[in-house]
Coordinates of C-alpha atoms in Angstrom, one line a residue:
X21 CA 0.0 0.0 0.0
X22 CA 2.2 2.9 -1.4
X23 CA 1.5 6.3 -2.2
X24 CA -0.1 9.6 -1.0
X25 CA -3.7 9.4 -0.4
X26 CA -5.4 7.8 2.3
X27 CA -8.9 6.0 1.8
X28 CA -11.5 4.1 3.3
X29 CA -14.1 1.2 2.9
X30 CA -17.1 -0.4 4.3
X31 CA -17.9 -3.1 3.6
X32 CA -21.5 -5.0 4.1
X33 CA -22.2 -8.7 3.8
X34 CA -25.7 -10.3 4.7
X35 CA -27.7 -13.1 3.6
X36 CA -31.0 -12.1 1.0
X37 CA -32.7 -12.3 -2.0
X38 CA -32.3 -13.1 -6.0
X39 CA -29.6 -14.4 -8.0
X40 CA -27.4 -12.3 -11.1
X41 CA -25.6 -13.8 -14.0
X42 CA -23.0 -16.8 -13.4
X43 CA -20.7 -17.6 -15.6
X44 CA -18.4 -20.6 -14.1
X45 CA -14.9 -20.5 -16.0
X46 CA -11.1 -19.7 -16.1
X47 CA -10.0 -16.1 -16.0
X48 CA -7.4 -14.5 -16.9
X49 CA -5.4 -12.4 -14.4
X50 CA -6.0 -9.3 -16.3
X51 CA -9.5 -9.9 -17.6
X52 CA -12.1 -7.3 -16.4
X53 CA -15.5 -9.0 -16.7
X54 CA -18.7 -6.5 -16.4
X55 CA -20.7 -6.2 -12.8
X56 CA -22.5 -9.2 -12.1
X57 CA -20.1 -11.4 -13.8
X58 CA -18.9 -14.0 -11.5
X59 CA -16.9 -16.8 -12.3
X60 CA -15.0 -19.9 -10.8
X61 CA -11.5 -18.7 -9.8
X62 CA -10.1 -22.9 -8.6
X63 CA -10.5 -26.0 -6.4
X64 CA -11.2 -25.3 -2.9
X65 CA -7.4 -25.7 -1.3
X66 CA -7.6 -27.5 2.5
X67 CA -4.1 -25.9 3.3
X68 CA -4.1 -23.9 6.6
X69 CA -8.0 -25.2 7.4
X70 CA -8.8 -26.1 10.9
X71 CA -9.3 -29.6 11.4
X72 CA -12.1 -29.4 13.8
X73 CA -14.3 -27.4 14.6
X74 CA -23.8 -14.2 35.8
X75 CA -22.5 -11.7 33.0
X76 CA -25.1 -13.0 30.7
X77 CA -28.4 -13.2 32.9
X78 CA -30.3 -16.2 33.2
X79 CA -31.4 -18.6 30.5
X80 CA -30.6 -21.7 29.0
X81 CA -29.0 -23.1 25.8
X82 CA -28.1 -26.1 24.0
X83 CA -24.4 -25.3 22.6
X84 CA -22.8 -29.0 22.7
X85 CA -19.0 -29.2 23.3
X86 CA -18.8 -32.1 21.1
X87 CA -16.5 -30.8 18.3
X88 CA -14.7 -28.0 20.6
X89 CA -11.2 -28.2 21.7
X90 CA -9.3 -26.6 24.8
X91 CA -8.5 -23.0 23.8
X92 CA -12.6 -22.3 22.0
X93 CA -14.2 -19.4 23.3
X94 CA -17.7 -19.8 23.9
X95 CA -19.6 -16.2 24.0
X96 CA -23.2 -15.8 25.7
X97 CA -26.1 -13.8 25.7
X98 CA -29.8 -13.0 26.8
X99 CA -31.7 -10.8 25.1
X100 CA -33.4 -7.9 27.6
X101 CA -30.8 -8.5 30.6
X102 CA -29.4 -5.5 32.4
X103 CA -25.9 -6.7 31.2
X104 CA -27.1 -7.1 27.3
X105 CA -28.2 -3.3 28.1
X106 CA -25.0 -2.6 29.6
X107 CA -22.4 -4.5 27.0
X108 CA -22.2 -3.3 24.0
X109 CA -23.2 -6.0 21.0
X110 CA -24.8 -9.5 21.5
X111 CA -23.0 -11.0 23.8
X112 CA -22.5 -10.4 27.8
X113 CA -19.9 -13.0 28.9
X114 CA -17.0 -14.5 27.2
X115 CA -15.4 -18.2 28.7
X116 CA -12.9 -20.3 27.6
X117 CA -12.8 -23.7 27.3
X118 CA -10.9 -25.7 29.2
X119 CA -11.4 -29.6 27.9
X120 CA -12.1 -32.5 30.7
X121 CA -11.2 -33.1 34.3
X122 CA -8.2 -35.7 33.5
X123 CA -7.2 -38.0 36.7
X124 CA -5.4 -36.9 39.5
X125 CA -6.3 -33.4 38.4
X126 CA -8.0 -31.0 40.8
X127 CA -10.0 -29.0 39.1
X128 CA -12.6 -26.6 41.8
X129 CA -16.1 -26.0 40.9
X130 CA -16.9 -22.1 41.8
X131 CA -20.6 -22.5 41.4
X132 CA -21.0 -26.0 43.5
X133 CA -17.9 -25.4 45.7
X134 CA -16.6 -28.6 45.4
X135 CA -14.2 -31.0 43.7
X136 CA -15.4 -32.0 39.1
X137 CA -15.3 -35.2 38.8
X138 CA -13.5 -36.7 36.5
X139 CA -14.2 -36.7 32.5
X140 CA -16.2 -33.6 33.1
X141 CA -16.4 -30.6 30.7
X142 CA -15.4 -27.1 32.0
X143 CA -14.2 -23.8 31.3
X144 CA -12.4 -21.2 32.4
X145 CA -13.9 -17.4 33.3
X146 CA -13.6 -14.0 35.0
X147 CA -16.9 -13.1 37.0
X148 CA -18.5 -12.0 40.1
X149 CA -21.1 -13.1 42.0
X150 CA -22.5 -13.7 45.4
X151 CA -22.2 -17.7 44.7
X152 CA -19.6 -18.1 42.4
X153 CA -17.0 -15.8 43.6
X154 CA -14.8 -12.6 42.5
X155 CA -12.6 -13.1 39.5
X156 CA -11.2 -15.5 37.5
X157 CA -12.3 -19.5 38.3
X158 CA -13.6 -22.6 36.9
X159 CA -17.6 -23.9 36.0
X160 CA -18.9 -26.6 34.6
X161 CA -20.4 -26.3 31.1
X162 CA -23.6 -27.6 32.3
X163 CA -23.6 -24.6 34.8
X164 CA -21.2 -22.0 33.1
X165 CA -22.7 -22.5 30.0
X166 CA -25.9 -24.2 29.1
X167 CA -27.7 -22.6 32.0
X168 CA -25.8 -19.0 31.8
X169 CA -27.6 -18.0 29.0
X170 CA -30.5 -17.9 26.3
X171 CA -27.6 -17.4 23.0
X172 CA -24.1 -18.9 23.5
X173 CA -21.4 -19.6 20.5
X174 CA -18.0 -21.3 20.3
X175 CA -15.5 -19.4 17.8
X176 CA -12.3 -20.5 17.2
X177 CA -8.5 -18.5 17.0
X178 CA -7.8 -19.3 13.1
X179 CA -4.5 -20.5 11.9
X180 CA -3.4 -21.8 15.8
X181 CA -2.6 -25.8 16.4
X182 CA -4.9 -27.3 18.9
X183 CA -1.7 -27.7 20.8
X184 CA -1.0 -23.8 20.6
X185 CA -4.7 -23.2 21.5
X186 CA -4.4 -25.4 24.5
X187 CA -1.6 -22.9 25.9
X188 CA -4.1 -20.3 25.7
X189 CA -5.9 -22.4 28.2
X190 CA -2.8 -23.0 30.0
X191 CA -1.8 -19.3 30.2
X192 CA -5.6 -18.8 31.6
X193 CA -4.9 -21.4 34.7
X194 CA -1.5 -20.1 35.2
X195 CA -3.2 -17.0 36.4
X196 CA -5.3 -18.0 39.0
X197 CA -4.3 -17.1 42.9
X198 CA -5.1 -20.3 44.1
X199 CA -3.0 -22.6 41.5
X200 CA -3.6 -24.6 38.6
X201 CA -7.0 -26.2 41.1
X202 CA -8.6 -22.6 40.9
X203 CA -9.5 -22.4 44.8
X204 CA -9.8 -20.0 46.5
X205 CA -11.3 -17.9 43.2
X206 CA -9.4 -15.0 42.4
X207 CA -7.1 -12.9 40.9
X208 CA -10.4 -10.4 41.4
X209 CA -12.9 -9.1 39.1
X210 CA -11.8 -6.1 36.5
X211 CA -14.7 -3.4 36.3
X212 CA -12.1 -1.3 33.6
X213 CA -14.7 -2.2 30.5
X214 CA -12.9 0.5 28.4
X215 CA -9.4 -0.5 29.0
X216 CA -7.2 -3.5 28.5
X217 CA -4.0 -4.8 29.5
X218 CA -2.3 -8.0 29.3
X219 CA -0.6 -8.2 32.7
X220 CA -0.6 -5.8 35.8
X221 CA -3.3 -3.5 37.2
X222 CA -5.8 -1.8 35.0
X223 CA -5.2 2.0 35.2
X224 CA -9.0 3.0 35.0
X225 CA -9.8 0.5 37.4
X226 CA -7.1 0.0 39.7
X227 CA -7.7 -3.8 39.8
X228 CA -4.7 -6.2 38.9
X229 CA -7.0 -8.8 37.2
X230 CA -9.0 -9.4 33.7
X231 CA -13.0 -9.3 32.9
X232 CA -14.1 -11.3 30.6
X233 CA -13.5 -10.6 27.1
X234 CA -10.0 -9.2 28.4
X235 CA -8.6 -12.3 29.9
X236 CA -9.1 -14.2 26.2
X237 CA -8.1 -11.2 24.4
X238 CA -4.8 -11.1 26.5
X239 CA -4.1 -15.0 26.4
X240 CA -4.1 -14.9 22.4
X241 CA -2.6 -11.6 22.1
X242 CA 0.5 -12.6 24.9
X243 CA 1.4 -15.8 23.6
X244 CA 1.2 -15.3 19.7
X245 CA 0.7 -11.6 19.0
X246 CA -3.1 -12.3 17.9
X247 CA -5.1 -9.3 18.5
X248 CA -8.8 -10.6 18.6
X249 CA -9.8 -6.5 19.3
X250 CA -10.7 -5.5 15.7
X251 CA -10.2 -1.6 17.2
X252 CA -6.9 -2.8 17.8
X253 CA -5.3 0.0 20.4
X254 CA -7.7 2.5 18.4
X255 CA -10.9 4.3 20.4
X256 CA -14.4 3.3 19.3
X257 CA -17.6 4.7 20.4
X258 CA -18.6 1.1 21.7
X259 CA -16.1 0.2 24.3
X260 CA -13.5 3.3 24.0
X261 CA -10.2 1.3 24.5
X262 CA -11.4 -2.0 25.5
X263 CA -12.0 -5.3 24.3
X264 CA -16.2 -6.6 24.9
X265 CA -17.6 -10.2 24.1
X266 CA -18.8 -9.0 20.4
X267 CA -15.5 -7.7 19.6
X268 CA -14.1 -11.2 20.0
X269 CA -16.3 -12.9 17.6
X270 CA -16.5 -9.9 15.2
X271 CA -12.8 -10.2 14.7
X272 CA -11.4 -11.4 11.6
X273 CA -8.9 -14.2 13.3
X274 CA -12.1 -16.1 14.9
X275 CA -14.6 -18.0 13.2
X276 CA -17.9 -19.8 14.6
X277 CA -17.2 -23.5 15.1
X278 CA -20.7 -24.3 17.1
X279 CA -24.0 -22.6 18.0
X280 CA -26.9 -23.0 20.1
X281 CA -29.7 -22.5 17.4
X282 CA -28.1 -23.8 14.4
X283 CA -27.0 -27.8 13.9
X284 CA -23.6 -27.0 12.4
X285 CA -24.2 -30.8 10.2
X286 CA -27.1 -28.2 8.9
X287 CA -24.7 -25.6 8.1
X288 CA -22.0 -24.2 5.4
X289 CA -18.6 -22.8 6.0
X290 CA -18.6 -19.3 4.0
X291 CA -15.3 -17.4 3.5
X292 CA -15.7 -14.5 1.9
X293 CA -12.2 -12.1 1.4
X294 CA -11.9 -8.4 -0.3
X295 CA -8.3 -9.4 -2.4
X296 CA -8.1 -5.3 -3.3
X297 CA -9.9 -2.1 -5.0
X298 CA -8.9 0.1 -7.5
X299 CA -10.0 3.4 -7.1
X300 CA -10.4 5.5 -10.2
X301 CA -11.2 8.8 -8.8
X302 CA -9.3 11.0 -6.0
X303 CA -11.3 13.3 -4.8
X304 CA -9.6 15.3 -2.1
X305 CA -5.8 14.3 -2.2
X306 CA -3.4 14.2 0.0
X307 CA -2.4 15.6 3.2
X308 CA -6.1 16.7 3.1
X309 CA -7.6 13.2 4.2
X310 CA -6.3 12.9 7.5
X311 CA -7.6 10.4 10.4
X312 CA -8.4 7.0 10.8
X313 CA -8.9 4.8 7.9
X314 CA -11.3 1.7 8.7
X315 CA -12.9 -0.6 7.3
X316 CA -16.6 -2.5 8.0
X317 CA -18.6 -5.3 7.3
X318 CA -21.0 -8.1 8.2
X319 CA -22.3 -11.3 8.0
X320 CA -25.6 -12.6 8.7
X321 CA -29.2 -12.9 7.6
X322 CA -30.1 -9.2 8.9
X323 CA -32.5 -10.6 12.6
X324 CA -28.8 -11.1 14.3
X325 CA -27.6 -14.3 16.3
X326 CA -25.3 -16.7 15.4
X327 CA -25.6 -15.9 11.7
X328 CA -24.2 -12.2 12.2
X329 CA -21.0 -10.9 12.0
X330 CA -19.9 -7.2 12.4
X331 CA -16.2 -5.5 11.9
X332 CA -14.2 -2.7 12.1
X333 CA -10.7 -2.3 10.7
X334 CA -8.3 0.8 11.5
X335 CA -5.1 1.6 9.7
X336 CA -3.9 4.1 7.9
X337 CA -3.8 3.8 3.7
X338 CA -2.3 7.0 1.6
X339 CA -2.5 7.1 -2.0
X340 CA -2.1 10.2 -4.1
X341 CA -4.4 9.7 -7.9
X342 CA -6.4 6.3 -8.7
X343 CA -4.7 3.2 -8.0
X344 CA -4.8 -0.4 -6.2
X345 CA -5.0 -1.3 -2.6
X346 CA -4.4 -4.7 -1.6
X347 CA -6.7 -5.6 1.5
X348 CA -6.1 -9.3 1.0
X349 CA -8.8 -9.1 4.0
X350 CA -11.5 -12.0 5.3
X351 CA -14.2 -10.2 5.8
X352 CA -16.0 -13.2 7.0
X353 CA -15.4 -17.0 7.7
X354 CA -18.5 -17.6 9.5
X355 CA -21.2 -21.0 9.3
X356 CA -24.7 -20.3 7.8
X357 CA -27.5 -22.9 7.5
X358 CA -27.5 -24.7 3.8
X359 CA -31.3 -23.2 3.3
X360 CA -30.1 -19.5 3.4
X361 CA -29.2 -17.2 0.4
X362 CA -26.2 -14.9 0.5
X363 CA -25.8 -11.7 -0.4
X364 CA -22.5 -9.4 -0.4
X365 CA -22.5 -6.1 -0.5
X366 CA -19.6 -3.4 -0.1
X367 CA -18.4 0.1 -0.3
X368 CA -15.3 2.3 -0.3
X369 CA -14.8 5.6 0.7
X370 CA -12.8 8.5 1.0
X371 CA -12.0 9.0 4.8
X372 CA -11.7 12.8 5.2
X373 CA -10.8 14.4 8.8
X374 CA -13.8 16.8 10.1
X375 CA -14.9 19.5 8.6
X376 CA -14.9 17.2 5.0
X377 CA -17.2 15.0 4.8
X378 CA -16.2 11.6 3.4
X379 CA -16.6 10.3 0.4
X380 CA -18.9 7.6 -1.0
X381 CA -17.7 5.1 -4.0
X382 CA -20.3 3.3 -6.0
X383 CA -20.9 0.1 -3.7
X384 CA -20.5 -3.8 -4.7
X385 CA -24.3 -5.5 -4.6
X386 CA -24.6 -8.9 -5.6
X387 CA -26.6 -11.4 -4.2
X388 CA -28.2 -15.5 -4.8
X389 CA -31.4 -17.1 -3.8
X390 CA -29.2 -20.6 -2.3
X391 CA -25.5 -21.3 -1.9
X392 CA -26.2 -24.9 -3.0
X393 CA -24.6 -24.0 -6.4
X394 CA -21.5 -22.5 -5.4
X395 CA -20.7 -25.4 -2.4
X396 CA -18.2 -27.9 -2.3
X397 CA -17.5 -26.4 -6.1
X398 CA -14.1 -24.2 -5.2
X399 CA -13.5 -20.3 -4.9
X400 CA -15.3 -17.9 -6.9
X401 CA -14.6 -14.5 -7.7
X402 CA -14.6 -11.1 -9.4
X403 CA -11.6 -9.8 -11.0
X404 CA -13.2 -7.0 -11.4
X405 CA -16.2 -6.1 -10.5
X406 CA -16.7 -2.3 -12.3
X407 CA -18.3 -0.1 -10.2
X408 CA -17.5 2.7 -12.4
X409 CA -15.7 5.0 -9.9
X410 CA -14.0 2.1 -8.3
X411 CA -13.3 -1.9 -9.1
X412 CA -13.8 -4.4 -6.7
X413 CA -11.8 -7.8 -6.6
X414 CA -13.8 -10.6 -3.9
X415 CA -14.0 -14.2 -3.8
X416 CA -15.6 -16.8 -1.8
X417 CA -16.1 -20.3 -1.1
X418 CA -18.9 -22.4 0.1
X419 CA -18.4 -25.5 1.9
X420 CA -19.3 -28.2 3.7
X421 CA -15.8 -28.9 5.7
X422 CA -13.4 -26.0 6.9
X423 CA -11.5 -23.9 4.7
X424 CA -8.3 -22.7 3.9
X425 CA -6.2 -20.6 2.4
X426 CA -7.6 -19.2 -1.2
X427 CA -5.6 -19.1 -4.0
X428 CA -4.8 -15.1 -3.7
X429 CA -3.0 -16.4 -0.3
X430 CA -5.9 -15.0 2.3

């Protein structure tokens, strides 16, 4: 990304309507085809897939750990609770899990205050409560999670080995005041929502200790650099400088694995990635675009829950006169039921510090009735899609196993 002028894009993906003009066949690198000309870009490539796939009130939920391994976070919800009010986005509580109780481990249940048994499933959390205690400790899934809420989903840190992701669990236990057992509960409770640290004490809050979201934001982001904050260090009108529950699955380094209202055997993996834009115009160059440069998308079939997918993007791209951009950017890696259409829809902009206002490119808009033709049938894409103002260069695949890295190397 070279040049002078800085720019922006938005980017929109949900699930609708009708279908446009398909043409599957090879393409040539430098071929331009008209909008609405969509065409097969290769074989779906397995390499870099994943093998496997009382914050949030009362209510109950059937997520099943079946398919989940140490190091999943599992994010949960209930629509109407003083915390859903309170927490920005859909979700209210963030846990990790941990796996089984193995023999001769000790592993100390927070809500039954006792010993798990062995074999049984459990994660680890940061919460507060009369019963359960003050900070970070373990629960059962029955209790943590299938009775903890009314929504709960299990998304997954992409391009980790299930060995790497069960550090994240281990770098979660090693924590804990009381040892690896988890009694007494503790360290305590963060109540710093718009700030985030890895280690040490929260400067808003004073408290040496992690709320939810934050402790698997800083497992992830300590041991491999993985920032699961799509706001990155930047401020945002929803949490300021902090890290909430939503911001974890909107982020483009998780994907769902599991949810409570959707049978993932029922479902489609969908990767969708924006490879680049060309802009043709330059309306206010450079230095006079000044700011943040972000961009914003999401997934879902417009009523919200597991099928919806929101995020934000900040960095800062200069270019001075028309030219490319290479976002080589997932904009969403997310699983939708096999009876729902798709739609895409993006937009670039201009980002212009205030008084400018910023400027609107023609948007992307295409959209198909069922994915049915497109799965298990290899990437698909537009190189390019002519918006007049600006080109657009997407692809995405459909399928009924996880997916990998595309061709273009996102």
């Amino acid at each position: 990304m070279i040049g002078d002028k800085k720019r922006s894009i938005f980017l929109f993906l949900f699930l609708s309507g009708m279908i446009l003009l398909i043409i599957p066949l090879s393409i040539n690198i430098n071929q331009i085809p008209m909008p609405g000309n969509l065409v097969r870009l290769s074989t779906q490539s397995t390499e870099g897939a994943q093998a496997d796939l009382k914050f949030a009130d009362d209510g109950k939920n059937s997520l099943l750990y079946n398919g989940l391994v140490p190091g999943d976070i599992i994010l949960l919800g209930t629509a109407g609770s003083f915390f859903d009010y309170l927490i920005p986005g859909e979700f209210s509580h963030t846990e990790i899990f941990a796996g089984f109780v193995q023999p001769g481990e000790q592993i100390w249940d927070r809500d039954q205050h006792c010993w798990m048994p062995v074999g049984t499933p459990y994660v680890i959390h940061s919460t507060k409560s009369d019963n359960a205690g003050n900070g970070l400790g373990y629960s059962t899934w029955l209790e943590g999670v299938n009775e903890h809420a009314e929504i709960a989903v299990a998304i997954r840190v992409a391009g980790l080995t299930n060995a790497q992701r069960q550090q994240a669990v281990d770098w979660c236990k090693s924590k804990l005041d009381g040892g690896l057992d988890g009694y007494p509960v503790g360290p305590v409770y963060d109540w710093g929502w718009t700030s985030k640290q890895i280690d040490g004490t929260n400067s808003l809050s004073g408290v040496d200790g992690w709320y939810c979201s934050e402790l698997a934001w800083a497992a992830y982001k300590d041991l491999f650099g993985i920032d699961l904050d799509p706001d990155g260090d930047n401020w945002s009108w929803e949490t300021a400088y902090g890290v909430s529950p939503s911001d974890l699955y909107e982020d483009s380094d998780t994907y769902v694995v599991e949810t409570s209202d959707w049978d993932p055997n029922d479902c489609y993996y969908v990767k969708i990635n924006l490879v680049g834009v060309y802009y043709e115009i330059d309306s206010d160059p450079w230095p006079k675009g000044a700011g943040e440069m972000y961009m914003k998308w999401y997934v879902g079939d417009g009523y919200g829950g597991s099928g919806y997918v929101t995020e934000d993007f900040y960095g800062i791209v200069k270019r001075d006169g028309a030219g490319y951009i290479y976002w080589k950017k997932t904009m969403a890696y997310v699983l939708i039921p096999k009876t729902h259409p798709l739609k895409i829809n993006t937009q670039a902009w201009e980002d212009d510090s205030w008084p400018d206002s910023d400027d609107q490119l023609s948007p992307f808009n295409w959209w198909a009735n069922s994915m049915l033709d497109f799965a298990n049938n290899g990437w698909w894409w537009w190189n390019y899609w002519d918006a007049g103002n600006c080109r657009y260069c997407i692809e995405f695949c459909v399928s009924s196993n996880p997916i990998g890295v595309s061709p273009n190397g996102i």
